[in-house]
Tab-separated table of C-alpha atoms in Angstrom:
chain	number	residue	atom	x	y	z
A	1188	MET	CA	0.000	0.000	0.000
A	1189	LEU	CA	2.744	2.449	0.892
A	1190	ALA	CA	4.610	1.783	-2.347
A	1191	ASP	CA	1.419	1.981	-4.415
A	1192	HIS	CA	0.700	5.406	-2.952
A	1193	GLY	CA	4.064	6.924	-3.700
A	1194	ALA	CA	6.482	5.881	-0.966
A	1195	GLU	CA	9.974	4.704	-1.821
A	1196	VAL	CA	10.157	1.346	-0.060
A	1197	ILE	CA	13.207	-0.846	0.464
A	1198	ARG	CA	12.576	-4.372	1.683
A	1199	VAL	CA	15.294	-5.921	3.857
A	1200	GLU	CA	15.211	-9.672	3.261
A	1201	ARG	CA	16.549	-12.695	5.013
A	1202	SER	CA	18.397	-15.087	2.742
A	1203	GLY	CA	16.624	-18.291	1.776
A	1204	MET	CA	13.088	-16.943	2.091
A	1205	LEU	CA	10.449	-18.495	-0.163
A	1206	SER	CA	8.777	-16.175	-2.640
A	1207	VAL	CA	5.849	-16.332	-5.051
A	1208	PRO	CA	6.853	-15.799	-8.700
A	1209	GLY	CA	5.643	-12.372	-9.783
A	1210	ASP	CA	4.344	-11.691	-6.258
A	1211	PRO	CA	2.126	-8.571	-6.534
A	1212	LEU	CA	2.811	-7.803	-2.865
A	1213	LEU	CA	6.416	-7.056	-3.808
A	1214	ARG	CA	5.576	-4.507	-6.485
A	1215	GLY	CA	7.192	-1.113	-6.289
A	1216	ARG	CA	9.795	-2.195	-3.747
A	1217	ARG	CA	13.517	-2.562	-4.022
A	1218	SER	CA	15.096	-5.359	-2.033
A	1219	ILE	CA	18.347	-6.079	-0.252
A	1220	THR	CA	19.347	-9.257	1.578
A	1221	LEU	CA	21.123	-8.627	4.889
A	1222	ASP	CA	22.156	-11.062	7.599
A	1223	LEU	CA	21.417	-8.926	10.640
A	1224	LYS	CA	23.381	-11.276	12.879
A	1225	ARG	CA	26.495	-9.710	11.329
A	1226	GLU	CA	27.724	-6.320	12.501
A	1227	ASP	CA	28.575	-5.079	9.001
A	1228	ALA	CA	25.008	-5.821	7.881
A	1229	ARG	CA	23.593	-4.044	10.938
A	1230	ALA	CA	25.823	-1.071	10.172
A	1231	ALA	CA	24.403	-0.981	6.650
A	1232	LEU	CA	20.881	-1.023	8.060
A	1233	ARG	CA	21.762	1.892	10.363
A	1234	LYS	CA	22.922	3.843	7.323
A	1235	LEU	CA	19.617	3.083	5.640
A	1236	VAL	CA	17.750	4.274	8.715
A	1237	ALA	CA	19.615	7.582	8.606
A	1238	THR	CA	18.018	8.229	5.198
A	1239	ALA	CA	14.536	6.897	6.016
A	1240	ASP	CA	11.248	8.371	7.226
A	1241	GLY	CA	9.907	5.074	8.553
A	1242	LEU	CA	10.867	1.516	9.381
A	1243	ILE	CA	8.573	-1.499	9.717
A	1244	ASP	CA	9.618	-4.144	12.250
A	1245	PRO	CA	8.050	-7.571	11.519
A	1246	PHE	CA	9.856	-9.503	14.269
A	1247	ARG	CA	8.598	-10.813	17.591
A	1248	PRO	CA	8.864	-8.300	20.439
A	1249	GLY	CA	12.418	-7.703	21.600
A	1250	ARG	CA	14.185	-9.114	18.559
A	1251	LEU	CA	15.325	-5.721	17.263
A	1252	GLU	CA	16.584	-4.843	20.736
A	1253	GLN	CA	18.650	-8.044	20.766
A	1254	LEU	CA	20.269	-6.853	17.545
A	1255	ASP	CA	20.988	-3.388	19.025
A	1256	LEU	CA	18.446	-1.991	16.575
A	1257	GLY	CA	15.641	-1.147	18.976
A	1258	PRO	CA	13.701	2.127	18.944
A	1259	ASP	CA	16.141	3.878	21.306
A	1260	GLN	CA	19.113	3.059	19.073
A	1261	LEU	CA	17.242	3.915	15.881
A	1262	HIS	CA	15.915	7.206	17.228
A	1263	ALA	CA	19.439	8.110	18.273
A	1264	ILE	CA	20.307	7.898	14.570
A	1265	ARG	CA	17.132	9.607	13.293
A	1266	PRO	CA	14.796	11.071	15.933
A	1267	GLN	CA	11.951	11.624	13.436
A	1268	LEU	CA	11.888	7.991	12.347
A	1269	VAL	CA	8.440	6.391	12.532
A	1270	ILE	CA	8.797	2.784	13.683
A	1271	GLY	CA	5.888	0.488	12.908
A	1272	ARG	CA	6.055	-2.728	14.908
A	1273	ILE	CA	3.651	-5.363	13.600
A	1274	THR	CA	3.041	-8.626	15.452
A	1275	GLY	CA	0.237	-11.079	15.991
A	1276	TRP	CA	-0.316	-10.406	19.689
A	1277	GLY	CA	1.295	-7.029	20.363
A	1278	GLN	CA	4.487	-5.890	22.055
A	1279	HIS	CA	3.488	-7.074	25.534
A	1280	GLY	CA	1.028	-9.417	27.197
A	1281	PRO	CA	0.939	-13.143	27.979
A	1282	LEU	CA	0.886	-14.177	24.291
A	1283	SER	CA	3.338	-11.600	22.957
A	1284	GLN	CA	6.113	-14.167	22.376
A	1285	ARG	CA	3.797	-16.886	21.063
A	1286	ALA	CA	3.783	-17.884	17.406
A	1287	GLY	CA	0.556	-17.634	15.462
A	1288	HIS	CA	-1.133	-17.111	12.121
A	1289	ASP	CA	-4.154	-15.161	10.911
A	1290	ILE	CA	-6.529	-17.925	11.993
A	1291	ASN	CA	-5.158	-17.867	15.556
A	1292	TYR	CA	-5.370	-14.098	15.917
A	1293	LEU	CA	-8.908	-14.097	14.541
A	1294	ALA	CA	-9.936	-17.004	16.764
A	1295	LEU	CA	-9.287	-15.018	19.933
A	1296	THR	CA	-11.314	-12.005	18.795
A	1297	GLY	CA	-14.637	-13.872	18.965
A	1298	LEU	CA	-15.191	-13.189	15.268
A	1299	LEU	CA	-13.988	-16.485	13.812
A	1300	TYR	CA	-16.591	-18.212	15.993
A	1301	ALA	CA	-19.249	-16.069	14.293
A	1302	ILE	CA	-18.361	-17.043	10.703
A	1303	GLY	CA	-19.677	-20.193	9.083
A	1304	PRO	CA	-22.708	-22.481	8.974
A	1305	ALA	CA	-24.834	-23.050	12.030
A	1306	ASP	CA	-24.417	-26.830	11.838
A	1307	GLY	CA	-20.734	-26.907	10.967
A	1308	ARG	CA	-17.344	-25.655	12.037
A	1309	PRO	CA	-16.308	-22.001	11.816
A	1310	ALA	CA	-15.341	-21.021	8.283
A	1311	VAL	CA	-11.833	-19.759	7.550
A	1312	PRO	CA	-12.059	-16.391	5.724
A	1313	LEU	CA	-8.736	-17.069	3.968
A	1314	ASN	CA	-6.023	-15.103	5.803
A	1315	LEU	CA	-7.572	-11.766	4.978
A	1316	VAL	CA	-9.000	-10.489	8.245
A	1317	ALA	CA	-6.099	-10.463	10.705
A	1318	ASP	CA	-3.049	-10.567	8.430
A	1319	TYR	CA	-4.119	-7.999	5.868
A	1320	ALA	CA	-7.086	-5.981	7.150
A	1321	GLY	CA	-6.296	-6.037	10.868
A	1322	GLY	CA	-2.538	-6.016	10.455
A	1323	ALA	CA	-1.076	-4.602	7.253
A	1324	MET	CA	-3.813	-2.091	6.456
A	1325	MET	CA	-4.063	-0.869	10.039
A	1326	LEU	CA	-0.295	-0.437	10.125
A	1327	ALA	CA	-0.269	1.425	6.802
A	1328	PHE	CA	-2.888	3.813	8.189
A	1329	ALA	CA	-0.947	4.321	11.416
A	1330	MET	CA	2.321	4.852	9.519
A	1331	ALA	CA	0.674	7.490	7.335
A	1332	ALA	CA	-0.786	9.243	10.392
A	1333	ALA	CA	2.528	9.223	12.258
A	1334	LEU	CA	4.462	10.384	9.199
A	1335	ARG	CA	1.976	13.247	8.836
A	1336	GLU	CA	2.617	14.179	12.455
A	1337	VAL	CA	6.354	14.376	11.783
A	1338	ALA	CA	5.762	16.372	8.609
A	1339	ALA	CA	3.712	18.824	10.673
A	1340	GLY	CA	6.708	19.491	12.907
A	1341	ALA	CA	6.883	16.759	15.543
A	1342	GLY	CA	10.499	16.318	16.558
A	1343	GLN	CA	10.144	12.673	17.564
A	1344	GLY	CA	8.747	9.827	15.505
A	1345	ARG	CA	6.199	7.454	16.968
A	1346	VAL	CA	6.710	3.813	17.838
A	1347	ILE	CA	3.561	2.002	16.648
A	1348	ASP	CA	2.395	-1.186	18.370
A	1349	CYS	CA	0.224	-2.870	15.727
A	1350	ALA	CA	-1.244	-6.195	16.877
A	1351	MET	CA	-3.099	-8.174	14.224
A	1352	SER	CA	-5.398	-9.609	16.879
A	1353	GLU	CA	-6.469	-6.122	17.975
A	1354	GLY	CA	-6.860	-4.817	14.441
A	1355	ALA	CA	-9.038	-7.798	13.571
A	1356	ALA	CA	-11.162	-7.204	16.663
A	1357	LEU	CA	-11.564	-3.535	15.728
A	1358	ILE	CA	-12.924	-4.514	12.332
A	1359	GLY	CA	-15.663	-6.386	14.202
A	1360	SER	CA	-16.764	-3.342	16.213
A	1361	LEU	CA	-20.225	-3.349	14.636
A	1362	MET	CA	-20.849	-6.936	15.720
A	1363	PHE	CA	-19.734	-6.205	19.276
A	1364	GLY	CA	-21.989	-3.155	19.320
A	1365	MET	CA	-24.953	-5.176	18.106
A	1366	LYS	CA	-24.257	-7.897	20.645
A	1367	ASN	CA	-24.100	-5.346	23.460
A	1368	ALA	CA	-27.475	-4.024	22.313
A	1369	SER	CA	-28.918	-7.579	22.295
A	1370	LEU	CA	-29.150	-7.439	18.495
A	1371	TRP	CA	-26.626	-10.221	17.851
A	1372	GLN	CA	-26.716	-13.832	18.986
A	1373	GLU	CA	-23.607	-15.928	19.500
A	1374	GLN	CA	-24.981	-18.798	17.397
A	1375	ARG	CA	-23.890	-18.774	13.755
A	1376	GLU	CA	-26.516	-18.071	11.075
A	1377	ARG	CA	-28.838	-16.504	13.622
A	1378	ASN	CA	-28.047	-12.908	12.723
A	1379	LEU	CA	-28.718	-10.367	10.006
A	1380	LEU	CA	-25.217	-10.322	8.499
A	1381	ASP	CA	-23.903	-13.855	9.092
A	1382	GLY	CA	-26.012	-15.745	6.569
A	1383	GLY	CA	-28.889	-16.258	8.963
A	1384	ALA	CA	-31.288	-13.802	7.334
A	1385	ALA	CA	-32.960	-15.293	4.278
A	1386	LEU	CA	-32.275	-12.215	2.160
A	1387	TYR	CA	-28.594	-11.906	3.090
A	1388	GLY	CA	-26.643	-14.936	1.988
A	1389	CYS	CA	-25.542	-17.149	-0.886
A	1390	TYR	CA	-27.790	-19.392	-2.975
A	1391	ARG	CA	-26.947	-22.245	-5.309
A	1392	CYS	CA	-28.345	-22.156	-8.836
A	1393	SER	CA	-29.282	-25.203	-10.887
A	1394	ASP	CA	-25.890	-25.199	-12.650
A	1395	GLY	CA	-23.988	-25.359	-9.367
A	1396	LEU	CA	-22.977	-21.686	-9.473
A	1397	TYR	CA	-23.917	-19.215	-6.744
A	1398	LEU	CA	-25.653	-15.892	-6.273
A	1399	ALA	CA	-24.934	-13.494	-3.410
A	1400	VAL	CA	-28.048	-11.778	-2.088
A	1401	GLY	CA	-27.911	-8.735	0.183
A	1402	ALA	CA	-31.389	-7.209	0.103
A	1403	ILE	CA	-31.699	-5.799	3.624
A	1404	GLU	CA	-33.219	-2.341	3.122
A	1405	PRO	CA	-36.971	-2.152	2.284
A	1406	GLN	CA	-36.555	-0.765	-1.230
A	1407	PHE	CA	-34.075	-3.482	-2.149
A	1408	ARG	CA	-36.129	-6.254	-0.529
A	1409	ALA	CA	-39.189	-5.197	-2.500
A	1410	GLN	CA	-37.355	-5.469	-5.811
A	1411	LEU	CA	-35.835	-8.813	-4.907
A	1412	LEU	CA	-39.136	-10.362	-3.883
A	1413	ASP	CA	-40.834	-8.978	-6.981
A	1414	ARG	CA	-38.244	-10.487	-9.356
A	1415	LEU	CA	-38.480	-13.808	-7.513
A	1416	GLY	CA	-42.262	-13.821	-7.877
A	1417	LEU	CA	-42.734	-13.425	-4.118
A	1418	ALA	CA	-44.252	-9.934	-3.985
A	1419	GLY	CA	-47.117	-9.938	-1.486
A	1420	ASP	CA	-46.177	-13.364	-0.101
A	1421	ASP	CA	-47.136	-13.209	3.584
A	1422	ARG	CA	-44.277	-15.551	4.504
A	1423	PHE	CA	-42.035	-12.516	4.017
A	1424	ASP	CA	-44.062	-10.053	6.069
A	1425	SER	CA	-41.533	-10.339	8.894
A	1426	LEU	CA	-37.953	-10.109	7.676
A	1427	PHE	CA	-36.176	-9.480	10.964
A	1428	ASP	CA	-37.526	-12.326	13.070
A	1429	PRO	CA	-34.950	-15.161	13.160
A	1430	ALA	CA	-37.786	-17.636	13.748
A	1431	ASP	CA	-39.055	-16.965	10.219
A	1432	TRP	CA	-35.701	-17.122	8.424
A	1433	PRO	CA	-35.413	-20.920	7.875
A	1434	ALA	CA	-38.746	-21.107	6.081
A	1435	GLN	CA	-37.995	-17.976	4.041
A	1436	ARG	CA	-34.563	-19.304	3.111
A	1437	GLU	CA	-36.068	-22.599	1.941
A	1438	VAL	CA	-38.505	-20.776	-0.348
A	1439	VAL	CA	-35.800	-18.573	-1.861
A	1440	ALA	CA	-33.421	-21.529	-2.238
A	1441	ASP	CA	-36.055	-23.553	-4.107
A	1442	ILE	CA	-36.803	-20.740	-6.529
A	1443	ILE	CA	-33.187	-19.785	-7.248
A	1444	GLY	CA	-32.120	-23.421	-7.375
A	1445	ALA	CA	-34.562	-24.155	-10.184
A	1446	GLN	CA	-32.707	-22.026	-12.752
A	1447	PRO	CA	-29.077	-21.539	-13.866
A	1448	ARG	CA	-27.147	-18.492	-12.756
A	1449	ARG	CA	-27.309	-16.894	-16.209
A	1450	HIS	CA	-31.099	-16.850	-15.971
A	1451	TRP	CA	-31.014	-14.973	-12.684
A	1452	LEU	CA	-28.433	-12.486	-13.867
A	1453	ASP	CA	-30.779	-11.635	-16.723
A	1454	VAL	CA	-33.726	-11.361	-14.326
A	1455	PHE	CA	-31.881	-8.968	-12.017
A	1456	GLU	CA	-30.104	-6.967	-14.708
A	1457	GLY	CA	-30.543	-3.228	-14.031
A	1458	CYS	CA	-32.354	-3.932	-10.785
A	1459	ASP	CA	-31.432	-2.670	-7.294
A	1460	ALA	CA	-32.144	-6.006	-5.632
A	1461	CYS	CA	-28.533	-6.342	-4.404
A	1462	VAL	CA	-27.905	-9.611	-6.238
A	1463	SER	CA	-24.475	-10.495	-7.620
A	1464	PRO	CA	-22.801	-13.578	-9.056
A	1465	VAL	CA	-20.229	-15.259	-6.810
A	1466	LEU	CA	-17.259	-15.168	-9.149
A	1467	THR	CA	-14.061	-17.150	-9.259
A	1468	MET	CA	-10.833	-15.147	-9.303
A	1469	GLU	CA	-10.485	-15.829	-13.024
A	1470	GLU	CA	-14.040	-14.628	-13.673
A	1471	ALA	CA	-13.526	-11.530	-11.529
A	1472	ALA	CA	-10.645	-10.236	-13.631
A	1473	ASN	CA	-12.860	-10.324	-16.752
A	1474	TYR	CA	-16.096	-9.021	-15.214
A	1475	PRO	CA	-17.406	-6.105	-17.322
A	1476	HIS	CA	-17.556	-3.591	-14.474
A	1477	HIS	CA	-13.999	-4.377	-13.417
A	1478	VAL	CA	-12.833	-4.155	-17.036
A	1479	ALA	CA	-14.501	-0.763	-17.448
A	1480	ARG	CA	-12.761	0.576	-14.355
A	1481	TRP	CA	-9.390	-1.148	-14.932
A	1482	SER	CA	-9.875	-2.787	-11.523
A	1483	PHE	CA	-7.435	-5.537	-12.459
A	1484	ALA	CA	-4.090	-5.134	-14.137
A	1485	ASP	CA	-1.744	-7.430	-16.006
A	1486	GLY	CA	0.857	-8.617	-13.522
A	1487	ASP	CA	4.053	-10.458	-14.305
A	1488	THR	CA	2.317	-13.836	-14.201
A	1489	GLY	CA	-1.357	-12.981	-14.698
A	1490	PRO	CA	-4.125	-10.580	-13.689
A	1491	ILE	CA	-3.828	-8.921	-10.261
A	1492	PRO	CA	-5.903	-6.311	-8.433
A	1493	ALA	CA	-4.876	-2.799	-9.464
A	1494	PRO	CA	-3.731	-0.246	-6.874
A	1495	ALA	CA	-6.606	1.253	-4.904
A	1496	PRO	CA	-8.047	3.636	-3.990
A	1497	ARG	CA	-7.285	5.904	-6.918
A	1498	TYR	CA	-6.986	9.671	-7.183
A	1499	GLY	CA	-8.829	10.253	-10.423
A	1500	GLU	CA	-10.690	8.411	-13.133
A	1501	ALA	CA	-7.612	6.811	-14.650
A	1502	PRO	CA	-6.026	3.798	-12.972
A	1503	GLU	CA	-2.935	4.283	-10.850
A	1504	PRO	CA	0.216	3.013	-12.585
A	1505	LEU	CA	1.189	-0.553	-11.752
A	1506	GLN	CA	4.791	-0.807	-10.658
A	1507	PRO	CA	6.820	-3.921	-11.473
A	1508	SER	CA	7.229	-6.629	-8.868
A	1509	GLY	CA	10.534	-6.715	-7.056
A	1510	GLN	CA	12.765	-9.731	-6.643
A	1511	PRO	CA	14.223	-10.636	-3.259
A	1512	GLY	CA	17.703	-9.230	-2.810
A	1513	LYS	CA	18.265	-8.087	-6.381
A	1514	ASP	CA	18.886	-4.404	-5.557
A	1515	GLY	CA	21.422	-4.963	-2.792
A	1516	ALA	CA	24.517	-3.790	-4.640
A	1517	ASP	CA	22.818	-0.626	-5.917
A	1518	ILE	CA	21.397	0.249	-2.490
A	1519	LEU	CA	24.760	-0.169	-0.779
A	1520	ALA	CA	26.473	1.888	-3.491
A	1521	GLU	CA	23.989	4.694	-2.827
A	1522	LEU	CA	24.971	4.535	0.837
A	1523	GLY	CA	28.606	5.060	-0.114
A	1524	TYR	CA	29.959	1.517	0.078
A	1525	SER	CA	32.617	0.386	-2.355
A	1526	SER	CA	31.774	-2.566	-4.550
A	1527	ALA	CA	34.200	-4.779	-2.628
A	1528	ILE	CA	32.760	-3.933	0.769
A	1529	ALA	CA	29.211	-4.233	-0.587
A	1530	ALA	CA	30.010	-7.692	-1.918
A	1531	ALA	CA	31.355	-8.719	1.475
A	1532	ILE	CA	28.244	-7.437	3.280
A	1533	LEU	CA	25.967	-9.221	0.830
A	1534	GLY	CA	27.998	-12.404	0.835
A	1535	ASP	CA	28.316	-12.027	-2.937
A	1536	LYS	CA	24.526	-12.377	-3.277
A	1537	GLY	CA	23.736	-8.772	-4.109
């Protein structure tokens, strides 16, 4: 996100890390491989810090301090440096040193429990909620805010404690608010937005493809029921009583399930019934609306989501994907190292 929105970003790699060919998450970033267990590599990182506005620390709490690269040492080099520390559990607390992944962080927020079918196990929402939304995007926002503070004249950069578990919980604020107001039940598929409501969920068509239905507001519900041939059906008089949802869902499922998805897309074309096809990733890249807005771009190995949000009607330029470590020699040369010393720091891998 930072690189897409204009920041010059240098990624400091560990050697031997696995990478995805053409990884879109590496676009717009130069890369250098440094073994931070070595003093000459740490010295190179300190030189980088002296030229930087921000640094992102992805290690477990205390690791940078063990390397003599903690916030005190870094701020001694550059007081205005914004240091974003991103972890699963935060910089302190009983779990702060515990390993985890997105699913673990989300599990302890109470939100993973709320996702999935009523008669099955909780559904895994890929690794989107804690890793990317609760972690990376929250950190990008905090980095931008702290960098703005420095630009406005603050003499000391912030140290940001970004815990993926807390960011994921924050994303679920609406659900906690509804629960506190007795408008949300802990059981799955018993609530308005968790697939419980008959008019907010996914339905299988006769060809095995799916429609997503989100007709909550009265004007949208009316159009949906009309196009389904259910206008005036008294079974849908009450749309917010969970006791009525199973019967309503069965009726809607039977109607939608009797026809292929193409039929229903034609039926709902131009209609504000909040009905959409559930697309595969391949279908999404070629969907007419996305094509019209250049929502996907041609990456090194295939279509990828284009940078967003944008600042005008035209798409933001797509920067090429970086390759781990490939810019090491150039970066060290810019810091004033001779080619021989640079080669020694990089272990001849630059």
